[in-house]
Amino acid sequence: MREDNLEMSENVERYLQLDPRSAAISQPPSSSSSAAAFVSPANKSRNCNSPCPDHVLENVLENVLQFLTSKCDRNAVSLVCKSWWRVEAQTRFEVFIGNCYSLSPDRLTHRFKRVRSLVLKGKPRFADFNLMPPNWGAQFAPWVAATAKAYPWLEKVHLKRMFVTDDDLALLAESFPGFKELTLVCCEGFGTSGIAIVANKCRQLKVLDLIESEVTDGEVDWISCFPEGETQLKSLSFDCVDSSINFKALEGLVVRSPFLEKLRTNRFVSLDELHRLMVRAPQLTSLGTGSFSPEDVSQGEQEPDYAAAFRACKSLVCLSGFKEFTPEYLPAISPVCANLTSLNFSYANISPDMLKPIIRNCHNIRVFWALDSICDEGLQAVAATCKELRELRVFPFDPREDSEGPISEVGFQAISEGCRKLESILYFCQRMTNGALTAMSENCPDLTVFRLCIMGRHRPDHVTGKPMDEGFGAIVKNCKKLTRLAVSGLLTDEAFSYIGEYGKLIRTLTVGFAGDSDMALRYVLEGCPKLQKLEIRDSPFGDVGLRSGMHRYYNMRFLWMSSCTLSRGGCRDVAHDLSNVVVEVFGSDDDDDDDFTRDYVETLYMYRSLDGPRKDAPKFVTIL
């Protein structure tokens, strides 16, 4: 799954909690002190007309803070004193909230008065794997209602894993006359009817990106709803919309959008239609090809010159799509390969023989996504050519645990040897070795993200039969910039002791089917001071391990544990001892007559919140 690059959470809720009255700062001497007796009348007059020193400082500070863009720096500024806290709020125009239940919309609008951009996340990431029950929550409705009143000048909304309705989108479109950017990532609840309203009402719209969201077909020709005349569109992505579109209207929209740089179409756009769009918009820098399969050509008709259309797009650097591609047309992209910095084949069942003629020309590729159908041979070709590669993701074509995966440690090690500048990797495979992980850690020490999913539970080093402890230990020892880690395979508590000892910068840790005992969890919670997000499933961690992190939970965004060995009583004790931390449990059967089953917690989701438990919890969620 595409992941948002907003990993550096600014922890807005922590700074919203600060009461300016409690900030300790020495005040200047009062003008009513005895020193006032030595001031001449003339000087007194000038003193009365002079601005307060605090106001002068705030005016200067406000001008300075307008140039401060780093989230971490702004957070630090807001904690200095009450004056800085106030000025920082006045100059903050962008707000990022990593958990929509960490604070209320009212607290947001009370703290920040000039927000123009809002980034809001809802469900935790494990919702992508169907581990979150339907209708759990993360409603956008209260947020759009609050911001509509407080921020009529709002220009940008970016939502991830939120439940958004057509009514929400209608209110957004009607409330913000200068609205410019809407991005919905992994969202649900809305359809083409809501998108049509946004397209029609937001006359200054520059970005409309629908990414991996569930969009229902409202049988509305939403493309035709964009206003006539020249548009300001820079980015339009609708590859997740699984319904046909009015191509004539799309073509007209592209023609009327001279600033369009990014266009990602869905599978209902054929290769012939893509050719027409490219001819109309040679200025594109990012293109999602849709199906990449041509329509049936009538006898006697000549096919368009697809390669010429790609050759004319001299600014094209990002290429994706290929959802239903026809292999013999793949060489048509060859003219742009030398300029590409990002190539996404994650929907295309491409063989090594198809990949190699393409990838040998992609010397500037920095981001490459593909299915494991490219095999170890394809990865070796990538390693031989893509020396500038920074991010690699390899997804499984067949996600079943017992499938025979076509990639292994061979392709993995080839990447480590050929792509020494690698910073991020997500790798699904069926077998791996400690030696390959050690080689990766030594060859690619700049890794900040390392996610290895060995499909199949508790699989050891397939050569030696030993646990994968030493391989993951090498990763955390040698990759000193690591901030995100996902572990898998046969792992004992020793692997987690390495993580606790060396993973001092890790902010996100994902664990599945790993560990021996609660000590593994304790190593992590006591040893990783930067930890923000901890995701655990199907591991032998219980109440003792949970309590070992009592000192950490206030500083973490969330903890997720499913199919572990937690009890309701243990979770209740944690909830009792930690105020401002919400403990949700769900998935267990309260009506079961068996005492053990009734006390067993299937899923724990724990997060900090400044405003206490949410009010919209469904019946299957118990807040302890």
C-alpha positions as semicolon CSV with decimal commas, in nm:
position;residue;x (nm);y (nm);z (nm)
1;M;0,000;0,000;0,000
2;R;0,103;0,350;-0,063
3;E;0,207;0,499;0,239
4;D;0,185;0,866;0,328
5;N;0,524;1,030;0,364
6;L;0,401;1,220;0,673
7;E;0,585;0,992;0,913
8;M;0,728;1,281;1,122
9;S;0,421;1,340;1,339
10;E;0,409;1,686;1,484
11;N;0,202;1,554;1,776
12;V;-0,032;1,851;1,759
13;E;-0,239;1,717;2,045
14;R;0,053;1,748;2,287
15;Y;0,091;2,117;2,217
16;L;-0,280;2,181;2,220
17;Q;-0,275;2,062;2,580
18;L;-0,032;2,329;2,696
19;D;-0,200;2,596;2,905
20;P;-0,024;2,929;2,846
21;R;-0,108;3,035;3,200
22;S;0,104;2,751;3,334
23;A;0,416;2,845;3,136
24;A;0,677;2,991;3,365
25;I;0,829;3,316;3,241
26;S;0,965;3,610;3,433
27;Q;0,763;3,925;3,373
28;P;0,919;4,271;3,326
29;P;0,900;4,503;3,629
30;S;0,559;4,663;3,677
31;S;0,526;5,032;3,588
32;S;0,351;5,078;3,925
33;S;0,672;5,005;4,115
34;S;0,861;5,273;4,308
35;A;1,086;5,333;4,009
36;A;0,797;5,516;3,846
37;A;0,846;5,803;4,085
38;F;1,172;5,891;3,912
39;V;1,009;5,931;3,569
40;S;0,950;6,286;3,453
41;P;0,604;6,381;3,323
42;A;0,741;6,407;2,972
43;N;0,892;6,064;2,996
44;K;0,568;5,934;3,144
45;S;0,382;6,065;2,840
46;R;0,620;5,894;2,601
47;N;0,602;5,575;2,807
48;C;0,222;5,567;2,784
49;N;0,231;5,592;2,405
50;S;0,505;5,331;2,361
51;P;0,399;4,977;2,271
52;C;0,424;4,713;2,540
53;P;0,759;4,531;2,521
54;D;0,574;4,200;2,507
55;H;0,382;4,320;2,201
56;V;0,702;4,432;2,029
57;L;0,859;4,093;2,095
58;E;0,551;3,914;1,965
59;N;0,548;4,123;1,645
60;V;0,914;4,043;1,580
61;L;0,861;3,677;1,665
62;E;0,561;3,655;1,436
63;N;0,767;3,780;1,143
64;V;1,039;3,527;1,222
65;L;0,809;3,227;1,269
66;Q;0,649;3,278;0,930
67;F;0,973;3,139;0,784
68;L;0,981;2,839;1,020
69;T;0,836;2,540;0,833
70;S;0,971;2,239;1,022
71;K;0,701;2,070;1,231
72;C;0,946;1,968;1,501
73;D;1,090;2,319;1,526
74;R;0,745;2,473;1,553
75;N;0,647;2,230;1,824
76;A;0,959;2,320;2,021
77;V;0,884;2,692;1,979
78;S;0,531;2,650;2,113
79;L;0,666;2,506;2,438
80;V;0,908;2,786;2,525
81;C;0,667;3,019;2,708
82;K;0,314;3,155;2,691
83;S;0,408;3,439;2,456
84;W;0,576;3,204;2,207
85;W;0,288;2,959;2,246
86;R;0,046;3,233;2,142
87;V;0,251;3,365;1,851
88;E;0,320;3,016;1,717
89;A;-0,054;2,952;1,703
90;Q;-0,109;3,277;1,514
91;T;0,146;3,184;1,248
92;R;0,063;2,818;1,202
93;F;-0,122;2,770;0,875
94;E;-0,074;2,393;0,834
95;V;-0,185;2,135;1,090
96;F;-0,118;1,760;1,088
97;I;-0,319;1,532;1,319
98;G;-0,201;1,171;1,318
99;N;-0,509;1,035;1,498
100;C;-0,851;1,193;1,456
101;Y;-0,945;1,080;1,809
102;S;-0,643;1,234;1,981
103;L;-0,829;1,564;2,018
104;S;-1,164;1,718;1,934
105;P;-1,233;1,950;1,640
106;D;-1,330;2,221;1,890
107;R;-0,988;2,207;2,054
108;L;-0,823;2,244;1,714
109;T;-1,025;2,549;1,614
110;H;-0,981;2,711;1,955
111;R;-0,602;2,670;1,948
112;F;-0,528;2,762;1,585
113;K;-0,715;3,048;1,420
114;R;-0,553;3,077;1,078
115;V;-0,533;2,722;0,944
116;R;-0,531;2,689;0,566
117;S;-0,418;2,326;0,536
118;L;-0,540;2,024;0,735
119;V;-0,393;1,673;0,724
120;L;-0,600;1,421;0,919
121;K;-0,555;1,047;0,972
122;G;-0,818;0,807;1,099
123;K;-0,796;0,429;1,131
124;P;-0,465;0,261;1,215
125;R;-0,274;0,093;0,932
126;F;-0,386;-0,261;1,019
127;A;-0,728;-0,160;0,885
128;D;-0,574;-0,215;0,541
129;F;-0,549;-0,587;0,622
130;N;-0,915;-0,627;0,723
131;L;-0,823;-0,640;1,093
132;M;-1,052;-0,347;1,174
133;P;-1,427;-0,420;1,190
134;P;-1,651;-0,226;0,948
135;N;-1,812;0,092;1,075
136;W;-1,550;0,136;1,346
137;G;-1,548;0,513;1,312
138;A;-1,304;0,783;1,196
139;Q;-1,586;1,003;1,070
140;F;-1,490;1,318;0,881
141;A;-1,830;1,479;0,952
142;P;-1,745;1,656;1,283
143;W;-1,420;1,787;1,140
144;V;-1,567;1,939;0,828
145;A;-1,851;2,092;1,032
146;A;-1,607;2,258;1,275
147;T;-1,363;2,381;1,010
148;A;-1,645;2,515;0,794
149;K;-1,729;2,761;1,071
150;A;-1,376;2,840;1,188
151;Y;-1,173;2,841;0,865
152;P;-1,375;2,970;0,568
153;W;-1,041;3,036;0,398
154;L;-0,931;2,671;0,417
155;E;-0,751;2,565;0,098
156;K;-0,624;2,211;0,150
157;V;-0,758;1,888;0,305
158;H;-0,563;1,561;0,306
159;L;-0,741;1,262;0,463
160;K;-0,615;0,909;0,519
161;R;-0,827;0,612;0,632
162;M;-1,124;0,834;0,714
163;F;-1,494;0,767;0,661
164;V;-1,611;1,043;0,428
165;T;-1,968;1,079;0,300
166;D;-2,103;1,262;-0,002
167;D;-2,267;1,506;0,240
168;D;-1,926;1,579;0,392
169;L;-1,786;1,657;0,050
170;A;-2,085;1,877;-0,031
171;L;-2,034;2,078;0,288
172;L;-1,665;2,112;0,212
173;A;-1,732;2,236;-0,139
174;E;-1,991;2,489;-0,022
175;S;-1,799;2,620;0,282
176;F;-1,458;2,702;0,137
177;P;-1,482;2,934;-0,165
178;G;-1,105;2,935;-0,215
179;F;-1,057;2,560;-0,174
180;K;-0,770;2,422;-0,386
181;E;-0,656;2,072;-0,284
182;L;-0,839;1,753;-0,186
183;T;-0,653;1,425;-0,132
184;L;-0,833;1,113;-0,009
185;V;-0,606;0,816;0,065
186;C;-0,755;0,479;0,165
187;C;-1,085;0,649;0,250
188;E;-1,437;0,508;0,218
189;G;-1,802;0,606;0,243
190;F;-1,824;0,845;-0,052
191;G;-1,900;0,809;-0,420
192;T;-1,890;0,981;-0,754
193;S;-2,183;1,202;-0,649
194;G;-1,973;1,369;-0,380
195;I;-1,677;1,405;-0,613
196;A;-1,904;1,569;-0,870
197;I;-2,004;1,837;-0,619
198;V;-1,639;1,913;-0,538
199;A;-1,554;1,933;-0,907
200;N;-1,843;2,170;-0,975
201;K;-1,828;2,400;-0,672
202;C;-1,452;2,437;-0,612
203;R;-1,366;2,672;-0,896
204;Q;-1,003;2,717;-0,788
205;L;-0,933;2,344;-0,750
206;K;-0,572;2,251;-0,824
207;V;-0,547;1,898;-0,679
208;L;-0,806;1,619;-0,677
209;D;-0,633;1,295;-0,584
210;L;-0,829;0,978;-0,502
211;I;-0,571;0,719;-0,397
212;E;-0,658;0,358;-0,305
213;S;-0,997;0,471;-0,177
214;E;-1,330;0,289;-0,210
215;V;-1,542;0,506;-0,437
216;T;-1,898;0,391;-0,498
217;D;-2,052;0,442;-0,839
218;G;-2,331;0,695;-0,806
219;E;-2,391;0,678;-1,182
220;V;-2,290;1,042;-1,204
221;D;-2,081;1,183;-1,487
222;W;-1,851;1,360;-1,244
223;I;-1,586;1,447;-1,502
224;S;-1,843;1,663;-1,683
225;C;-1,910;1,858;-1,363
226;F;-1,589;2,060;-1,383
227;P;-1,674;2,417;-1,486
228;E;-1,631;2,527;-1,845
229;G;-1,329;2,736;-1,932
230;E;-0,968;2,711;-1,828
231;T;-0,906;2,531;-1,497
232;Q;-0,626;2,555;-1,242
233;L;-0,584;2,177;-1,215
234;K;-0,230;2,056;-1,152
235;S;-0,306;1,702;-1,034
236;L;-0,595;1,465;-1,108
237;S;-0,582;1,104;-0,985
238;F;-0,874;0,865;-1,005
239;D;-0,714;0,527;-1,070
240;C;-0,911;0,377;-0,777
241;V;-1,251;0,475;-0,924
242;D;-1,382;0,141;-1,050
243;S;-1,644;0,273;-1,289
244;S;-1,643;0,396;-1,646
245;I;-1,597;0,764;-1,722
246;N;-1,697;1,006;-1,994
247;F;-1,377;1,009;-2,195
248;K;-1,484;1,298;-2,415
249;A;-1,535;1,509;-2,104
250;L;-1,198;1,395;-1,966
251;E;-1,023;1,489;-2,287
252;G;-1,188;1,831;-2,283
253;L;-1,087;1,880;-1,921
254;V;-0,725;1,798;-2,002
255;V;-0,730;2,047;-2,288
256;R;-0,869;2,317;-2,055
257;S;-0,601;2,248;-1,791
258;P;-0,273;2,395;-1,918
259;F;-0,108;2,359;-1,576
260;L;-0,184;1,987;-1,543
261;E;0,130;1,799;-1,435
262;K;-0,005;1,478;-1,283
263;L;-0,276;1,259;-1,437
264;R;-0,359;0,909;-1,317
265;T;-0,647;0,742;-1,498
266;N;-0,843;0,427;-1,414
267;R;-0,864;0,093;-1,593
268;F;-1,151;0,212;-1,811
269;V;-0,916;0,437;-2,008
270;S;-0,772;0,238;-2,298
271;L;-0,429;0,277;-2,448
272;D;-0,578;0,452;-2,752
273;E;-0,750;0,704;-2,529
274;L;-0,433;0,745;-2,325
275;H;-0,252;0,832;-2,647
276;R;-0,503;1,109;-2,717
277;L;-0,459;1,249;-2,365
278;M;-0,081;1,249;-2,395
279;V;-0,095;1,433;-2,726
280;R;-0,316;1,693;-2,559
281;A;-0,093;1,726;-2,250
282;P;0,274;1,679;-2,339
283;Q;0,366;1,885;-2,028
284;L;0,280;1,598;-1,790
285;T;0,544;1,501;-1,536
286;S;0,351;1,211;-1,375
287;L;0,126;0,970;-1,564
288;G;-0,092;0,679;-1,452
289;T;-0,164;0,482;-1,767
290;G;-0,489;0,312;-1,670
291;S;-0,525;-0,026;-1,838
292;F;-0,244;0,011;-2,097
293;S;-0,436;-0,215;-2,329
294;P;-0,562;-0,100;-2,672
295;E;-0,916;-0,116;-2,801
296;D;-1,001;-0,352;-3,084
297;V;-0,867;-0,202;-3,405
298;S;-1,090;-0,232;-3,711
299;Q;-0,940;-0,396;-4,016
300;G;-0,757;-0,143;-4,229
301;E;-0,716;0,111;-3,947
302;Q;-0,367;0,210;-3,843
303;E;-0,275;0,203;-3,477
304;P;-0,157;0,526;-3,316
305;D;0,215;0,573;-3,266
306;Y;0,223;0,521;-2,890
307;A;0,601;0,553;-2,866
308;A;0,587;0,893;-3,037
309;A;0,335;1,015;-2,780
310;F;0,567;0,912;-2,497
311;R;0,864;1,067;-2,677
312;A;0,680;1,400;-2,692
313;C;0,631;1,403;-2,313
314;K;0,981;1,527;-2,243
315;S;0,902;1,623;-1,881
316;L;0,763;1,284;-1,780
317;V;0,950;1,146;-1,478
318;C;0,689;0,931;-1,295
319;L;0,504;0,642;-1,460
320;S;0,245;0,407;-1,305
321;G;-0,076;0,221;-1,389
322;F;-0,052;-0,081;-1,624
323;K;-0,351;-0,247;-1,456
324;E;-0,460;-0,459;-1,753
325;F;-0,164;-0,415;-1,980
326;T;-0,092;-0,597;-2,304
327;P;0,275;-0,710;-2,298
328;E;0,357;-0,639;-2,663
329;Y;0,283;-0,268;-2,612
330;L;0,516;-0,225;-2,315
331;P;0,816;-0,119;-2,533
332;A;0,620;0,196;-2,621
333;I;0,738;0,353;-2,293
334;S;1,105;0,311;-2,389
335;P;1,150;0,673;-2,509
336;V;1,090;0,811;-2,158
337;C;1,284;0,550;-1,959
338;A;1,604;0,752;-1,944
339;N;1,424;1,042;-1,771
340;L;1,216;0,837;-1,526
341;T;1,281;0,877;-1,155
342;S;0,978;0,669;-1,047
343;L;0,837;0,355;-1,208
344;N;0,543;0,165;-1,060
345;F;0,465;-0,183;-1,195
346;S;0,285;-0,297;-0,879
347;Y;-0,034;-0,382;-1,073
348;A;0,136;-0,545;-1,372
349;N;0,215;-0,916;-1,393
350;I;0,546;-0,856;-1,569
351;S;0,796;-1,133;-1,631
352;P;1,176;-1,086;-1,615
353;D;1,196;-1,100;-1,994
354;M;0,945;-0,815;-2,022
355;L;1,119;-0,609;-1,756
356;K;1,481;-0,631;-1,864
357;P;1,454;-0,440;-2,196
358;I;1,276;-0,160;-2,009
359;I;1,480;-0,139;-1,691
360;R;1,818;-0,140;-1,867
361;N;1,741;0,217;-1,981
362;C;1,621;0,343;-1,640
363;H;1,949;0,470;-1,500
364;N;1,789;0,755;-1,303
365;I;1,520;0,554;-1,125
366;R;1,494;0,642;-0,756
367;V;1,161;0,474;-0,678
368;F;1,067;0,131;-0,815
369;W;0,760;-0,076;-0,727
370;A;0,681;-0,415;-0,879
371;L;0,514;-0,751;-0,827
372;D;0,726;-1,052;-0,742
373;S;0,649;-1,185;-1,091
374;I;0,972;-1,013;-1,198
375;C;1,155;-1,289;-1,005
376;D;1,510;-1,279;-0,874
377;E;1,628;-1,237;-1,233
378;G;1,435;-0,911;-1,265
379;L;1,573;-0,781;-0,936
380;Q;1,923;-0,859;-1,055
381;A;1,856;-0,649;-1,365
382;V;1,736;-0,363;-1,145
383;A;2,049;-0,391;-0,931
384;A;2,273;-0,382;-1,238
385;T;2,119;-0,062;-1,376
386;C;1,948;0,147;-1,107
387;K;2,243;0,277;-0,908
388;E;2,044;0,581;-0,786
389;L;1,763;0,370;-0,639
390;R;1,634;0,503;-0,305
391;E;1,307;0,312;-0,257
392;L;1,212;-0,044;-0,355
393;R;0,880;-0,219;-0,297
394;V;0,811;-0,575;-0,412
395;F;0,455;-0,703;-0,361
396;P;0,327;-1,061;-0,391
397;F;0,127;-1,159;-0,698
398;D;-0,016;-1,450;-0,497
399;P;-0,052;-1,339;-0,132
400;R;-0,131;-1,685;0,009
401;E;0,104;-1,805;0,280
402;D;0,158;-2,147;0,119
403;S;0,229;-2,015;-0,231
404;E;0,562;-2,073;-0,401
405;G;0,707;-1,724;-0,420
406;P;0,934;-1,650;-0,717
407;I;1,174;-1,421;-0,528
408;S;1,415;-1,500;-0,247
409;E;1,732;-1,386;-0,078
410;V;1,907;-1,401;-0,417
411;G;1,730;-1,096;-0,559
412;F;1,738;-0,929;-0,218
413;Q;2,115;-0,958;-0,190
414;A;2,163;-0,847;-0,550
415;I;1,975;-0,526;-0,468
416;S;2,192;-0,466;-0,162
417;E;2,509;-0,505;-0,368
418;G;2,396;-0,299;-0,667
419;C;2,187;-0,024;-0,506
420;R;2,408;0,113;-0,230
421;K;2,206;0,435;-0,193
422;L;1,889;0,251;-0,093
423;E;1,695;0,422;0,188
424;S;1,362;0,236;0,197
425;I;1,260;-0,122;0,121
426;L;0,938;-0,324;0,145
427;Y;0,998;-0,685;0,042
428;F;0,752;-0,976;0,035
429;C;0,906;-1,319;-0,009
430;Q;0,871;-1,683;0,091
431;R;1,227;-1,748;0,205
432;M;1,519;-1,547;0,339
433;T;1,854;-1,592;0,511
434;N;2,038;-1,415;0,789
435;G;2,331;-1,371;0,555
436;A;2,125;-1,174;0,305
437;L;1,997;-0,942;0,580
438;T;2,349;-0,891;0,711
439;A;2,470;-0,806;0,359
440;M;2,186;-0,555;0,321
441;S;2,278;-0,387;0,651
442;E;2,643;-0,355;0,550
443;N;2,586;-0,246;0,191
444;C;2,298;-0,004;0,256
445;P;2,369;0,168;0,588
446;D;2,150;0,469;0,496
447;L;1,829;0,267;0,525
448;T;1,559;0,455;0,717
449;V;1,273;0,213;0,636
450;F;1,315;-0,164;0,642
451;R;1,006;-0,382;0,604
452;L;1,053;-0,751;0,535
453;C;0,751;-0,979;0,516
454;I;0,846;-1,347;0,502
455;M;0,512;-1,494;0,402
456;G;0,421;-1,801;0,601
457;R;0,441;-1,808;0,976
458;H;0,754;-1,865;1,185
459;R;0,982;-1,939;0,891
460;P;1,352;-1,968;0,981
461;D;1,661;-1,905;0,772
462;H;1,583;-2,151;0,494
463;V;1,950;-2,250;0,457
464;T;2,060;-2,296;0,820
465;G;1,722;-2,354;0,984
466;K;1,807;-2,101;1,256
467;P;1,585;-1,812;1,371
468;M;1,616;-1,482;1,185
469;D;1,743;-1,306;1,499
470;E;2,096;-1,231;1,376
471;G;1,977;-1,092;1,043
472;F;1,739;-0,841;1,199
473;G;1,999;-0,771;1,466
474;A;2,243;-0,671;1,192
475;I;1,983;-0,439;1,039
476;V;1,927;-0,242;1,360
477;K;2,300;-0,242;1,446
478;N;2,434;-0,119;1,113
479;C;2,146;0,096;0,982
480;K;2,175;0,373;1,236
481;K;1,921;0,601;1,063
482;L;1,641;0,345;1,083
483;T;1,303;0,495;1,180
484;R;1,061;0,228;1,058
485;L;1,096;-0,148;1,095
486;A;0,871;-0,444;1,017
487;V;0,987;-0,791;1,125
488;S;0,873;-1,141;1,031
489;G;0,991;-1,498;1,015
490;L;1,099;-1,714;1,309
491;L;1,211;-1,467;1,575
492;T;1,294;-1,526;1,940
493;D;1,315;-1,273;2,220
494;E;1,680;-1,220;2,126
495;A;1,580;-1,033;1,809
496;F;1,377;-0,790;2,018
497;S;1,666;-0,740;2,257
498;Y;1,869;-0,621;1,956
499;I;1,588;-0,386;1,856
500;G;1,570;-0,241;2,207
501;E;1,947;-0,201;2,229
502;Y;2,016;-0,047;1,888
503;G;1,685;0,086;1,755
504;K;1,710;0,426;1,922
505;L;1,553;0,618;1,631
506;I;1,274;0,371;1,548
507;R;0,937;0,545;1,541
508;T;0,720;0,273;1,384
509;L;0,755;-0,099;1,459
510;T;0,537;-0,373;1,308
511;V;0,549;-0,726;1,452
512;G;0,368;-1,036;1,329
513;F;0,392;-1,398;1,448
514;A;0,711;-1,334;1,643
515;G;0,867;-1,353;1,989
516;D;0,873;-1,608;2,271
517;S;0,743;-1,419;2,573
518;D;0,655;-1,083;2,728
519;M;1,026;-1,005;2,754
520;A;1,033;-0,933;2,380
521;L;0,776;-0,658;2,422
522;R;0,956;-0,526;2,728
523;Y;1,285;-0,497;2,538
524;V;1,116;-0,277;2,279
525;L;0,913;-0,057;2,513
526;E;1,208;0,006;2,743
527;G;1,472;0,041;2,473
528;C;1,318;0,249;2,192
529;P;1,277;0,607;2,320
530;K;1,144;0,748;1,990
531;L;0,873;0,486;1,943
532;Q;0,544;0,639;1,825
533;K;0,350;0,355;1,661
534;L;0,362;-0,010;1,768
535;E;0,162;-0,265;1,568
536;I;0,151;-0,627;1,687
537;R;-0,049;-0,926;1,570
538;D;-0,052;-1,298;1,652
539;S;0,233;-1,285;1,903
540;P;0,261;-1,434;2,257
541;F;0,249;-1,102;2,443
542;G;0,011;-1,056;2,735
543;D;-0,068;-0,839;3,034
544;V;0,286;-0,842;3,175
545;G;0,432;-0,716;2,848
546;L;0,160;-0,455;2,818
547;R;0,231;-0,313;3,164
548;S;0,603;-0,288;3,090
549;G;0,531;0,014;2,871
550;M;0,334;0,224;3,118
551;H;0,604;0,491;3,109
552;R;0,591;0,506;2,728
553;Y;0,225;0,525;2,631
554;Y;0,182;0,896;2,700
555;N;0,445;0,970;2,435
556;M;0,320;0,722;2,174
557;R;0,057;0,788;1,912
558;F;-0,093;0,440;1,945
559;L;-0,049;0,074;2,035
560;W;-0,231;-0,198;1,842
561;M;-0,236;-0,561;1,960
562;S;-0,454;-0,828;1,800
563;S;-0,465;-1,205;1,855
564;C;-0,216;-1,187;2,141
565;T;-0,275;-1,310;2,499
566;L;-0,426;-1,003;2,661
567;S;-0,701;-1,018;2,922
568;R;-0,980;-0,769;2,976
569;G;-0,871;-0,727;3,338
570;G;-0,515;-0,643;3,239
571;C;-0,632;-0,387;2,985
572;R;-0,870;-0,236;3,241
573;D;-0,582;-0,192;3,488
574;V;-0,382;-0,003;3,228
575;A;-0,680;0,220;3,148
576;H;-0,730;0,292;3,518
577;D;-0,369;0,396;3,570
578;L;-0,333;0,616;3,261
579;S;-0,547;0,924;3,225
580;N;-0,550;1,087;2,881
581;V;-0,499;0,742;2,729
582;V;-0,800;0,573;2,569
583;V;-0,812;0,193;2,579
584;E;-1,047;0,034;2,326
585;V;-1,108;-0,342;2,310
586;F;-1,317;-0,528;2,056
587;G;-1,350;-0,860;1,883
588;S;-1,411;-1,079;2,191
589;D;-1,748;-1,240;2,264
590;D;-1,908;-1,093;2,577
591;D;-2,194;-1,342;2,563
592;D;-1,973;-1,651;2,579
593;D;-2,030;-1,861;2,891
594;D;-1,666;-1,963;2,919
595;D;-1,483;-1,740;3,170
596;F;-1,153;-1,752;2,981
597;T;-1,312;-1,659;2,649
598;R;-1,511;-1,381;2,809
599;D;-1,196;-1,230;2,962
600;Y;-0,987;-1,271;2,645
601;V;-0,926;-0,957;2,438
602;E;-0,907;-1,017;2,066
603;T;-0,799;-0,662;1,977
604;L;-0,658;-0,376;2,180
605;Y;-0,628;-0,027;2,032
606;M;-0,479;0,224;2,272
607;Y;-0,406;0,589;2,198
608;R;-0,361;0,919;2,378
609;S;-0,640;1,173;2,371
610;L;-0,670;1,519;2,521
611;D;-1,049;1,507;2,518
612;G;-1,113;1,163;2,660
613;P;-1,306;0,875;2,504
614;R;-1,483;0,936;2,177
615;K;-1,859;0,973;2,161
616;D;-1,918;0,775;1,840
617;A;-1,792;0,430;1,947
618;P;-2,008;0,148;1,798
619;K;-2,158;-0,121;2,018
620;F;-1,887;-0,376;1,944
621;V;-1,621;-0,140;2,086
622;T;-1,573;-0,128;2,463
623;I;-1,383;0,169;2,603
624;L;-1,230;0,069;2,936
